Amino acid sequence: MPELKPYERLAIAYADKDIAGMLALLLMLDSKLLEVLRKGQEPLLAQMRIVWWREQFGKSVSDRARGEPLLQQLSEAEANKPELRIGHHATQLAEGWEILAAAGDDAEQQDWETHSRLRASAIFGAYAEWQDASEQNKQKAIESGYDWATSISGRRYSRKFAPSGMKPLDLLALGARLDNETSTLKRISGASRLALLALTGL
């Protein structure tokens, strides 16, 4: 099973108890798909492996492959709480990573943007949806998730915050920025900001 980063575990700790486990599963799937892409294997092979994940979520829970622990947990979560649309959000994640796998080293700006939008929708949009947020707040959450999703590309951030009551999403976005920061001073400042956000929400 993929290991979550410290700031991801922190975000999960602050999530509502009834959906914290679902958030953890989607973050683990995201890490799993990133790992597939970063293993240094042939781009076509990486793409095929990600397509396998996407295709699994297109099947009914009972028809999915056995033996993959994370897939099993996601399927159980989907069966127990179908209203949370775990399969839909997992499919978005797979589609986002498939775009980069297919493009390989030739990924263009549009590839990165579509990838980031899909990831943001799959994680941040899902969390907002689970909280019964309005469509406007859901879109704001996705916009804040774009910062988190673009962190692996080294792009600049807009530093948009999620709507009130969605501290876990702000912790994820800030943690991702910190995780990819190369300046020591900015990392120290970011760590302080992350701690303050966790403790006070400010």
XYZ file of C-alpha atoms in Angstrom:
202
model
C 0.000 0.000 0.000
C 1.327 3.482 -0.831
C 2.527 5.534 2.121
C 1.016 8.947 2.676
C 3.185 12.009 3.211
C 3.138 13.709 6.640
C 1.079 16.673 5.439
C -1.421 14.273 3.830
C -1.808 12.410 7.116
C -2.284 15.763 8.838
C -5.017 16.718 6.384
C -6.769 13.391 6.935
C -6.593 13.895 10.704
C -8.549 17.130 10.326
C -11.115 15.689 7.921
C -14.604 14.785 9.088
C -14.471 11.292 10.562
C -17.086 9.814 8.247
C -15.147 10.783 5.115
C -11.525 10.814 6.334
C -11.018 7.213 5.260
C -12.327 7.947 1.771
C -9.976 10.903 1.418
C -7.079 8.696 2.510
C -7.932 6.064 -0.103
C -8.047 8.585 -2.941
C -4.737 10.098 -1.834
C -3.181 6.637 -1.741
C -4.463 5.942 -5.242
C -2.997 9.240 -6.408
C 0.383 8.255 -4.924
C 0.133 4.814 -6.520
C -0.446 6.253 -9.991
C 2.353 8.788 -9.565
C 4.631 5.917 -8.573
C 3.724 4.082 -11.790
C 4.709 7.142 -13.797
C 7.988 7.680 -11.949
C 9.327 4.139 -12.047
C 11.409 4.886 -15.124
C 9.748 2.222 -17.215
C 8.767 2.521 -20.869
C 6.024 5.172 -21.305
C 3.757 2.683 -23.064
C 4.040 0.229 -20.178
C 3.299 2.967 -17.643
C 0.284 4.020 -19.671
C -0.977 0.435 -19.862
C -0.736 0.046 -16.103
C -2.673 3.266 -15.512
C -5.266 2.254 -18.101
C -5.690 -0.984 -16.141
C -6.644 1.030 -13.059
C -9.046 3.212 -15.026
C -10.708 0.178 -16.584
C -11.190 -1.454 -13.187
C -13.270 1.471 -11.988
C -15.383 1.202 -15.108
C -16.491 -2.266 -14.013
C -18.990 -3.206 -11.360
C -17.411 -3.843 -7.967
C -18.007 -7.600 -8.222
C -16.233 -7.821 -11.595
C -13.007 -6.089 -10.605
C -9.655 -7.866 -10.373
C -8.675 -9.496 -7.097
C -5.342 -9.401 -5.344
C -4.601 -5.660 -5.420
C -5.091 -4.426 -1.808
C -5.744 -0.785 -2.651
C -8.245 -1.646 -5.361
C -9.965 -3.988 -2.913
C -10.272 -1.240 -0.295
C -11.559 1.270 -2.820
C -14.111 -1.246 -4.066
C -15.293 -2.005 -0.542
C -15.650 1.695 0.173
C -17.639 2.160 -3.016
C -19.915 -0.769 -2.182
C -20.525 0.485 1.360
C -21.084 4.134 0.427
C -22.165 4.338 -3.220
C -23.466 7.874 -2.683
C -19.857 9.103 -2.360
C -19.100 8.046 -5.953
C -15.654 6.672 -5.136
C -15.401 4.953 -8.516
C -16.134 8.183 -10.363
C -13.471 10.140 -8.492
C -10.950 7.304 -8.822
C -11.582 7.239 -12.567
C -10.822 10.972 -12.756
C -7.503 10.382 -11.027
C -6.579 7.607 -13.427
C -7.583 9.725 -16.421
C -5.429 12.581 -15.171
C -2.339 10.419 -14.795
C -3.026 8.644 -18.068
C -2.712 11.963 -19.894
C 0.852 12.430 -18.642
C 1.743 8.793 -19.251
C 0.538 9.021 -22.844
C 2.400 12.278 -23.487
C 5.643 11.139 -21.839
C 8.487 13.621 -22.190
C 6.472 15.482 -24.835
C 3.799 16.651 -22.394
C 2.666 20.149 -23.306
C 1.036 22.926 -21.314
C -2.444 21.720 -22.191
C -1.583 18.191 -21.011
C -0.446 19.521 -17.632
C -3.498 21.719 -17.267
C -5.968 18.935 -18.066
C -4.070 16.557 -15.782
C -4.156 19.075 -12.936
C -7.850 19.849 -13.387
C -8.767 16.175 -13.256
C -6.687 15.544 -10.124
C -8.084 18.632 -8.419
C -11.628 17.572 -9.227
C -10.994 13.996 -8.083
C -9.628 14.966 -4.654
C -10.716 18.512 -3.795
C -13.964 18.364 -5.719
C -14.796 15.040 -4.105
C -14.203 16.376 -0.594
C -16.411 19.405 -1.254
C -19.077 17.131 -2.706
C -18.941 14.885 0.356
C -19.544 17.942 2.528
C -22.638 18.845 0.506
C -21.020 22.118 -0.550
C -22.795 24.392 -2.982
C -21.731 24.206 -6.616
C -19.988 27.554 -6.205
C -17.971 26.350 -3.208
C -17.200 23.095 -4.959
C -15.685 25.039 -7.846
C -13.695 27.171 -5.394
C -12.386 23.999 -3.784
C -11.316 22.657 -7.178
C -9.536 25.931 -7.956
C -7.590 25.655 -4.705
C -6.842 22.051 -5.643
C -5.227 23.206 -8.850
C -2.336 24.530 -6.715
C -1.935 21.127 -5.128
C -2.174 19.299 -8.438
C 0.407 21.451 -10.237
C 3.023 20.960 -7.528
C 4.777 18.124 -9.377
C 5.327 20.311 -12.444
C 7.223 23.030 -10.589
C 4.827 25.731 -11.786
C 3.979 28.892 -9.884
C 1.014 28.810 -7.564
C -2.001 31.098 -7.379
C -2.325 30.393 -3.638
C -6.101 30.166 -3.681
C -7.698 28.872 -0.507
C -10.556 26.437 -0.181
C -13.932 27.636 1.145
C -14.443 27.937 4.889
C -14.760 24.621 6.692
C -12.414 22.758 4.346
C -9.169 22.987 6.294
C -7.939 19.564 5.069
C -7.832 20.903 1.516
C -5.791 23.954 2.522
C -3.390 21.666 4.401
C -2.967 19.553 1.272
C -2.320 22.543 -0.989
C 0.122 24.204 1.411
C 1.858 20.910 2.145
C 2.371 20.235 -1.557
C 3.918 23.669 -2.066
C 6.228 23.076 0.874
C 7.125 19.583 -0.320
C 8.317 20.940 -3.662
C 10.036 24.085 -2.390
C 13.792 24.238 -3.042
C 14.588 27.316 -0.946
C 15.543 26.421 2.633
C 14.204 29.706 3.994
C 10.911 29.256 2.197
C 10.667 25.676 3.456
C 11.125 26.856 7.041
C 8.586 29.629 6.539
C 6.203 27.189 4.870
C 6.513 24.676 7.703
C 5.620 27.395 10.205
C 2.666 28.415 8.070
C 1.498 24.795 7.845
C 1.694 24.388 11.629
C -0.219 27.638 12.168
C -2.898 26.596 9.709
C -3.283 23.219 11.409
C -3.537 24.718 14.886
C -5.610 27.806 14.241
C -6.989 27.606 10.714
C -5.446 31.006 9.950
